[in-house]
Short mmCIF file of C-alpha atoms in Angstrom, two decimals:
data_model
loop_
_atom_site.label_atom_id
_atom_site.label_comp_id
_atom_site.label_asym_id
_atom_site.label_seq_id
_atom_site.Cartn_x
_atom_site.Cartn_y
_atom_site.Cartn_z
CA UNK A 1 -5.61 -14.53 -25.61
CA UNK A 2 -6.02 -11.09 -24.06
CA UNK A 3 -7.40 -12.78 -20.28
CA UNK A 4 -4.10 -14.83 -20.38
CA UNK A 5 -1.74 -11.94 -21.46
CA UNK A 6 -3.08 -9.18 -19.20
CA UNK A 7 -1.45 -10.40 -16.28
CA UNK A 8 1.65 -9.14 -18.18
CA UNK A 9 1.12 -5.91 -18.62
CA UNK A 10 3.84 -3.24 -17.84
CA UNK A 11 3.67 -2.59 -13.73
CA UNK A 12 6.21 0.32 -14.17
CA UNK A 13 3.87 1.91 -16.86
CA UNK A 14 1.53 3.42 -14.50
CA UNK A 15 4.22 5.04 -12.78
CA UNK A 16 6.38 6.38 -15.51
CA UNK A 17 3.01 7.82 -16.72
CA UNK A 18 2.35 9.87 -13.59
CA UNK A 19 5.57 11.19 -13.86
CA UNK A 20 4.94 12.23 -17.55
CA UNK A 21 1.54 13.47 -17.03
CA UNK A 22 2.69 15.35 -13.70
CA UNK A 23 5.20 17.58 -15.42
CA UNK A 24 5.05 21.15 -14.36
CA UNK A 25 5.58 24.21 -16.15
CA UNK A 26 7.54 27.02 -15.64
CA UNK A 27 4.55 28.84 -14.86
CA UNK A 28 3.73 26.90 -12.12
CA UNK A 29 0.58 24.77 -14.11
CA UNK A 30 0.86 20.90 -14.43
CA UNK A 31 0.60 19.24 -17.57
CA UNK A 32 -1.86 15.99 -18.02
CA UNK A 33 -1.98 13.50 -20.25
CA UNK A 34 -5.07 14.23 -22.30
CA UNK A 35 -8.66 12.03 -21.40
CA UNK A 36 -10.27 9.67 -23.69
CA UNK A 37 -10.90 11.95 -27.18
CA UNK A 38 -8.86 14.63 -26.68
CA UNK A 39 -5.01 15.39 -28.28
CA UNK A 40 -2.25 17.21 -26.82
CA UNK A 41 -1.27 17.93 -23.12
CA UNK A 42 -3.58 20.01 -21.54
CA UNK A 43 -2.27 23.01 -18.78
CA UNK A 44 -3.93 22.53 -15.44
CA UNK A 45 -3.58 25.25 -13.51
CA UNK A 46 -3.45 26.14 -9.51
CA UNK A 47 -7.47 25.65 -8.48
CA UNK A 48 -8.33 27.95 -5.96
CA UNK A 49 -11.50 26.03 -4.81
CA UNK A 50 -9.44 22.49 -4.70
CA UNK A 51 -6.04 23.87 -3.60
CA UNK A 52 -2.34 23.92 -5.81
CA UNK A 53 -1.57 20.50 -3.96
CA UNK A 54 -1.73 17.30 -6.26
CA UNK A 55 -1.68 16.43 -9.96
CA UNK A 56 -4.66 16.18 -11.50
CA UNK A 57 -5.08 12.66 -13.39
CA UNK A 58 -6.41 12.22 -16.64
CA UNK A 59 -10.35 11.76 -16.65
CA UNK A 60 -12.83 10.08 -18.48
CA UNK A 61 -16.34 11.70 -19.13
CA UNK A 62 -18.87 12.14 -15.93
CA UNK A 63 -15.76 10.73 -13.56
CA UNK A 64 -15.11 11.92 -10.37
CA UNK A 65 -11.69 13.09 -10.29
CA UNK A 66 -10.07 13.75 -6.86
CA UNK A 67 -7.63 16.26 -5.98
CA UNK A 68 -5.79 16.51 -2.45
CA UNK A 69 -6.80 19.87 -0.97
CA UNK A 70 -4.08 21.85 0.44
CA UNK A 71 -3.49 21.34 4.57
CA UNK A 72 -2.48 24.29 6.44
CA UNK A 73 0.81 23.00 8.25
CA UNK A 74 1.09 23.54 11.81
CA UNK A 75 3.91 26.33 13.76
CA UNK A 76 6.85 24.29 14.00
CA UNK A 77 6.19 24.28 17.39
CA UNK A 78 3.08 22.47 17.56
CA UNK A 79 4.19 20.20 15.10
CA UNK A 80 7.26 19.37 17.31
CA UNK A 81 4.77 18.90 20.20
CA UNK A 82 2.09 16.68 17.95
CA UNK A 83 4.91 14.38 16.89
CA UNK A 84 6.45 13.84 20.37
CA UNK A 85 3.25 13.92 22.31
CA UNK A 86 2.68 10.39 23.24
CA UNK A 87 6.17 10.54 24.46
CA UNK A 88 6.34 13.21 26.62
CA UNK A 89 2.60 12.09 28.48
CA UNK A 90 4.87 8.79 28.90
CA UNK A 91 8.18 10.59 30.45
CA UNK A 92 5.74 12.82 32.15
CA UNK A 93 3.84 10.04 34.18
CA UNK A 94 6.43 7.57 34.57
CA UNK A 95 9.10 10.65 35.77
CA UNK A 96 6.75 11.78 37.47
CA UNK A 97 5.99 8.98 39.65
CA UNK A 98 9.63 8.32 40.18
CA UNK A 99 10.55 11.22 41.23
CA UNK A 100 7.22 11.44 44.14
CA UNK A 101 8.49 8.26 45.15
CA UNK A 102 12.19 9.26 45.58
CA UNK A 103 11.24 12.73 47.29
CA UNK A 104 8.78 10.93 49.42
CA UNK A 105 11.05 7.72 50.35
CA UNK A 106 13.97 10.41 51.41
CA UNK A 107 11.81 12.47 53.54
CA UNK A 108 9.69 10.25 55.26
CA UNK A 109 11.92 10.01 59.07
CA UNK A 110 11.25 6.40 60.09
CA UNK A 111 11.68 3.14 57.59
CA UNK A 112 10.18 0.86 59.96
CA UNK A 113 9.30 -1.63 57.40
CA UNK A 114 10.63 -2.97 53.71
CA UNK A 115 10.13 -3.36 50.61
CA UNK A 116 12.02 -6.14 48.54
CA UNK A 117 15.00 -5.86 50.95
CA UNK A 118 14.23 -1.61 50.38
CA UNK A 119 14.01 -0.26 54.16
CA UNK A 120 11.14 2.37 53.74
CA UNK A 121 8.07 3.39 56.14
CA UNK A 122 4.20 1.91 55.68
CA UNK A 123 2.83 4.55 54.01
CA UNK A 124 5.93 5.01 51.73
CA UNK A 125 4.93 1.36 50.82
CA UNK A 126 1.13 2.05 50.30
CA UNK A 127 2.23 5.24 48.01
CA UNK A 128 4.51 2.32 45.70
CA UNK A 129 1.67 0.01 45.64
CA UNK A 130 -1.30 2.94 44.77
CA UNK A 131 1.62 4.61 42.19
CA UNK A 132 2.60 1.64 40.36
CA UNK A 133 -0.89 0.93 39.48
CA UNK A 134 -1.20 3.31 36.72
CA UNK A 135 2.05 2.23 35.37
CA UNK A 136 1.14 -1.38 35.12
CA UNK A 137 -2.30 -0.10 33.58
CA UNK A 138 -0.36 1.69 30.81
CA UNK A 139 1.90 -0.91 30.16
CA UNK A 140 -0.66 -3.81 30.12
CA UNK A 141 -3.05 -1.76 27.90
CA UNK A 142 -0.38 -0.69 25.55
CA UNK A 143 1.22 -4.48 25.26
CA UNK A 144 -2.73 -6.43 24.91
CA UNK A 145 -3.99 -3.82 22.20
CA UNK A 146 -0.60 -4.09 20.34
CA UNK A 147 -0.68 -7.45 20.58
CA UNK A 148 -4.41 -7.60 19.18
CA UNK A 149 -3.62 -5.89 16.67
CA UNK A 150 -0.72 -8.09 15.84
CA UNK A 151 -2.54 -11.07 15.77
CA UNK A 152 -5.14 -9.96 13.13
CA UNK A 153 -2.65 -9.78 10.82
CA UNK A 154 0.08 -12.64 12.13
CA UNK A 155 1.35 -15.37 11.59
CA UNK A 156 0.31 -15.38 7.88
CA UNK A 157 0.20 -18.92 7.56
CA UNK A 158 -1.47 -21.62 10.58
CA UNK A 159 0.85 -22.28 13.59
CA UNK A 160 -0.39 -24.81 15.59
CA UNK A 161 -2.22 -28.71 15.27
CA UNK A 162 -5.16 -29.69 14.22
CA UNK A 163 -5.94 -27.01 11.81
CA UNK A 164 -8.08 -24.67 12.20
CA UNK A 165 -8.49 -25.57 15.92
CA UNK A 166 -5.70 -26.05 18.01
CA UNK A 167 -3.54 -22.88 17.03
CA UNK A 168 -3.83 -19.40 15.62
CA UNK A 169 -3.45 -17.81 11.75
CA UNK A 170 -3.75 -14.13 11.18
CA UNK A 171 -7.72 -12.74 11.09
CA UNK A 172 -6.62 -11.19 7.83
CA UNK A 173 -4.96 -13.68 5.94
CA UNK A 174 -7.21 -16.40 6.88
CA UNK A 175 -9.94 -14.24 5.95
CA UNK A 176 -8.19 -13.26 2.75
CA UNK A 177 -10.96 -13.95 0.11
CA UNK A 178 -12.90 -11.80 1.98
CA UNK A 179 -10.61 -8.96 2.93
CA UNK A 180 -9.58 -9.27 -0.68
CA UNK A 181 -12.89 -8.54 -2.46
CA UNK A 182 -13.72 -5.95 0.19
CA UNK A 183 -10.98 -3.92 -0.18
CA UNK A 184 -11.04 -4.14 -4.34
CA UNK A 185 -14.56 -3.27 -4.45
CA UNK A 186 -13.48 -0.09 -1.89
CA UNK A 187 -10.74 0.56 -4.70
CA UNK A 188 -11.69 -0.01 -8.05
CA UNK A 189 -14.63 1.64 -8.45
CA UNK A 190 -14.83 4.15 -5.88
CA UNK A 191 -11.43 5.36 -5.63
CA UNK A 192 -10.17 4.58 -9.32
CA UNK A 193 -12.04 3.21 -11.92
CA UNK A 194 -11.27 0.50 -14.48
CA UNK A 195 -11.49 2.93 -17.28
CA UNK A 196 -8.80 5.29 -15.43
CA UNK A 197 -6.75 2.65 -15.60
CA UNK A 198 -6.31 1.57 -18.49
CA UNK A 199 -6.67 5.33 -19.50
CA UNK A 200 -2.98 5.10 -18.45
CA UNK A 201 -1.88 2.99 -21.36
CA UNK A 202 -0.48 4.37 -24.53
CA UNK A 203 0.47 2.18 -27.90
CA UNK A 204 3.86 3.02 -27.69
CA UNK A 205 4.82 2.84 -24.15
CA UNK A 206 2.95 -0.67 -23.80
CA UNK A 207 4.68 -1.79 -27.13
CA UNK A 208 8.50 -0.12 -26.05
CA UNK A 209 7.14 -2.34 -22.53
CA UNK A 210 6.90 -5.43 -24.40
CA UNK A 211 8.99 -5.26 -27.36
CA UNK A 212 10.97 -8.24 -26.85
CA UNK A 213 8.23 -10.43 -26.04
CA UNK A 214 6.66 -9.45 -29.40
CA UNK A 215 9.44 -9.56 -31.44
CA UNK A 216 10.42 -13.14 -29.77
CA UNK A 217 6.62 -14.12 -31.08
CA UNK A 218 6.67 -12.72 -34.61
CA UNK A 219 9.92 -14.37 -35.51
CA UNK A 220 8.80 -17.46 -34.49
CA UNK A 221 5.36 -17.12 -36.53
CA UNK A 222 7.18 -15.71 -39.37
CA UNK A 223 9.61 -18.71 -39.11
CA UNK A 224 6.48 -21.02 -38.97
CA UNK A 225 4.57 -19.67 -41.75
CA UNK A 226 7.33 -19.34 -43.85
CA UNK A 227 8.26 -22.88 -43.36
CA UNK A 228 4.73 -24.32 -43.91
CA UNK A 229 3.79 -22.61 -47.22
CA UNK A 230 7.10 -21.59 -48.37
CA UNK A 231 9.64 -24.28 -47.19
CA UNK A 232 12.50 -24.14 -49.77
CA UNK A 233 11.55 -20.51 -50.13
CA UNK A 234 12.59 -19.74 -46.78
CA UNK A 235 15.78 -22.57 -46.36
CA UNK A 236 16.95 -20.52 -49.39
CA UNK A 237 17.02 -17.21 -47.88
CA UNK A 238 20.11 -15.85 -46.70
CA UNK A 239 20.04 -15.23 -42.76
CA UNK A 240 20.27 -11.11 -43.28
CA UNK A 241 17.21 -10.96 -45.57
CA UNK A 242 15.49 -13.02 -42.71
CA UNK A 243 16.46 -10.81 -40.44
CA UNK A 244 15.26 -7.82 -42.28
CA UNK A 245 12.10 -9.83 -43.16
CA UNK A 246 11.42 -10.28 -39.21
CA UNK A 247 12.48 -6.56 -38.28
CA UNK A 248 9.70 -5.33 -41.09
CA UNK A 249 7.19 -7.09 -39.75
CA UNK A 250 7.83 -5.80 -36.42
CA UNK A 251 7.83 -2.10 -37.64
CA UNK A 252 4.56 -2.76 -39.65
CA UNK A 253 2.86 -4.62 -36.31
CA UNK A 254 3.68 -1.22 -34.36
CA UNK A 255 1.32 0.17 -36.68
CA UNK A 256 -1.19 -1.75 -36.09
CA UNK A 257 -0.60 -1.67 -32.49
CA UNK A 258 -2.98 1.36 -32.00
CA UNK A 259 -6.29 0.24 -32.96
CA UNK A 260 -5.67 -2.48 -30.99
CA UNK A 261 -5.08 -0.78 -27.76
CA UNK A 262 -8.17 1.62 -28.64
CA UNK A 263 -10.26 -1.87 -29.06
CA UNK A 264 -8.80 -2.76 -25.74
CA UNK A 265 -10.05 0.66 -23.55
CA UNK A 266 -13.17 0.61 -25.64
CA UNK A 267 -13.88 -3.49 -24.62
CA UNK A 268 -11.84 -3.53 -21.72
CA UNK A 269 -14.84 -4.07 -19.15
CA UNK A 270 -15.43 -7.30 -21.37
CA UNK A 271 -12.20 -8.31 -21.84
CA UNK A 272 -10.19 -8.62 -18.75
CA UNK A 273 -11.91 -8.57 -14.99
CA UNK A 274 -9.32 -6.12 -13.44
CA UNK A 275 -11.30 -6.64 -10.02
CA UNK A 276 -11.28 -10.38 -10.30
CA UNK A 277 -7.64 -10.00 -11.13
CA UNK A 278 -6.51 -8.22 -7.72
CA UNK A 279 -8.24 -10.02 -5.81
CA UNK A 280 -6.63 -13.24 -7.16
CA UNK A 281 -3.46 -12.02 -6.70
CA UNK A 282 -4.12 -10.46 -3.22
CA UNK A 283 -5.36 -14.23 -1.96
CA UNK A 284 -2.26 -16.17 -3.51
CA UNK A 285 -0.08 -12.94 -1.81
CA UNK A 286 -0.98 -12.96 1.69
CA UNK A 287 2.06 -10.88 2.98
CA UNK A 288 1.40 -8.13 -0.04
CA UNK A 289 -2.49 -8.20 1.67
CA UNK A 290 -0.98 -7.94 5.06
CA UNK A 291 1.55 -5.34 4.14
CA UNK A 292 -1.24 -3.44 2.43
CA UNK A 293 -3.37 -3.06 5.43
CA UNK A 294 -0.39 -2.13 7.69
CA UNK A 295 0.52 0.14 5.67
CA UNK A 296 -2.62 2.00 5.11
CA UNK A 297 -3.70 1.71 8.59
CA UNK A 298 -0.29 2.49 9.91
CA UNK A 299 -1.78 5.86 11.53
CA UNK A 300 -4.80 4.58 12.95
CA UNK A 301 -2.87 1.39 14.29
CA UNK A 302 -0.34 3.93 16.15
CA UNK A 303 -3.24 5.71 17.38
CA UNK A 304 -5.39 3.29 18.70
CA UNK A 305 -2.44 1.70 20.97
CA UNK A 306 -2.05 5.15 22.17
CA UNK A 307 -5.21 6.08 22.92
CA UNK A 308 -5.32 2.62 24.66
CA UNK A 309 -2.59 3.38 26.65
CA UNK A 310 -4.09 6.77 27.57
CA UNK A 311 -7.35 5.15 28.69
CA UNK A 312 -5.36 2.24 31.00
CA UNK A 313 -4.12 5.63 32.76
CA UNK A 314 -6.66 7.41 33.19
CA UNK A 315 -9.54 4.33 34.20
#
């Protein structure tokens, strides 16, 4: 029952928890939802040795808990110049170029040859030919790497005939078991554990989540029982008192709605295979596994094609 249910639980319940747990004070300390054993929100204050920046998540005993340190920004200045770097190397070398050739085209004296229909002199020529070689080299370098890059992750499905040889499908999602696996056993486990999440879920957010599922369900096993021991019983019942009937046994299954979850964080491990679980739905959700690794290697993506472009200039 509970390994064909957990797929539902709440995905907005991790969320509106952080936003709970990360509530600040007016003194300036963050609030947290209390670990495994503990009651009432506990005041986390700035950490001088880990830095102000973060919230701090709830923790389980012996868990390593990380906390963002604080980065010294950069002088406007350099952080205009970082941003628009690449750029300006670009306007640099390509005005650059331009403007040698134009100064060097309009004071050379004789244009005894041409250049696609362009009157200019021999060595003018030579200059174009040596110049442009750079530019090509940036361009070329910039385009194949990009393109690289783009094809380990695109198309998503096979294009092509005779599968898997005459055509092309994305490294990524054709690896996607693979990927999959490698990238849960990265997360869940090193970067968050299973117990941290489902740390997150409380009774009464995960039954508020799901209360018209359940109440849909008890009705219809109230309705069911009713009918099987208590037939006439229950066709004699006015519709209000089974209304009331239903809507009591929903208040009374809140109650026991508690131990339940506790069972679940204290069995979870045997339960429900979280890991198992993203990685299933990473492999039938290629683009979510593409979109994952774009996004997270978004950065290093930008800076490899620039670095690449850099290197076709320079070599």
């Amino acid at each position: 029952m509970w390994k064909q249910d957990a797929r539902e639980l709440p995905r907005q319940t991790a969320g509106e928890q952080l936003l709970a747990e990360g509530s600040h004070l007016p003194d300036g300390s963050t609030t947290t939802a209390p670990s495994s054993g503990s009651e009432g929100l506990q005041a986390v204050g700035p950490d001088p040795e880990r830095g102000t920046g973060g919230l701090r998540m709830p923790s389980l005993a012996d868990e390593f808990n990380y906390v963002a340190p604080d980065v010294r920004p950069l002088p406007p200045a350099l952080r205009w110049i970082r941003e628009r770097l690449f750029r300006i190397f670009l306007v640099t070398v390509f005005c650059g170029t331009i403007l040698l050739l134009a100064v060097t085209w309009f004071t050379d004296g004789e244009h005894d040859d041409s250049l696609l229909f362009l009157p200019c002199s021999k060595k003018w020529k030579n200059l174009f030919k040596y110049s442009s070689i750079p530019l090509v080299s940036i361009i070329f370098t910039w385009w194949h790497v990009w393109l690289g890059i783009q094809m380990c992750f695109y198309p998503i499905k096979f294009v092509g005939c005779c599968e898997p040889y005459l055509g092309w499908q994305g490294i990524v999602p054709r690896r996607a078991e693979t990927m999959a696996t490698r990238s849960c056993d990265i997360m869940i486990g090193h970067l968050i554990t299973v117990g941290e999440i489902i740390d997150r879920i409380h009774p009464d957010d995960f039954f508020s989540s799901l209360n018209h599922v359940l109440s849909a369900i008890s009705n219809a096993v109230v309705e069911k029982v009713m009918k099987l021991h208590f037939p006439s019983v229950w066709e004699m019942l006015p519709e209000t008192v089974k209304t009331e009937l239903q809507s009591k046994v929903m208040e009374e299954s809140r109650t026991m709605f508690s131990p339940v979850i506790q069972d679940l964080k204290a069995n979870i491990e045997s339960i429900v295979d979280i890991k198992q679980m993203a990685i299933d739905v990473l492999m039938e959700e290629k683009p979510l596994l593409v979109k994952m690794f774009l996004q997270i290697g978004k950065r290093e993506f930008v800076f490899i094609q620039h670095v690449s472009a850099v290197m076709g200039f320079i070599l």
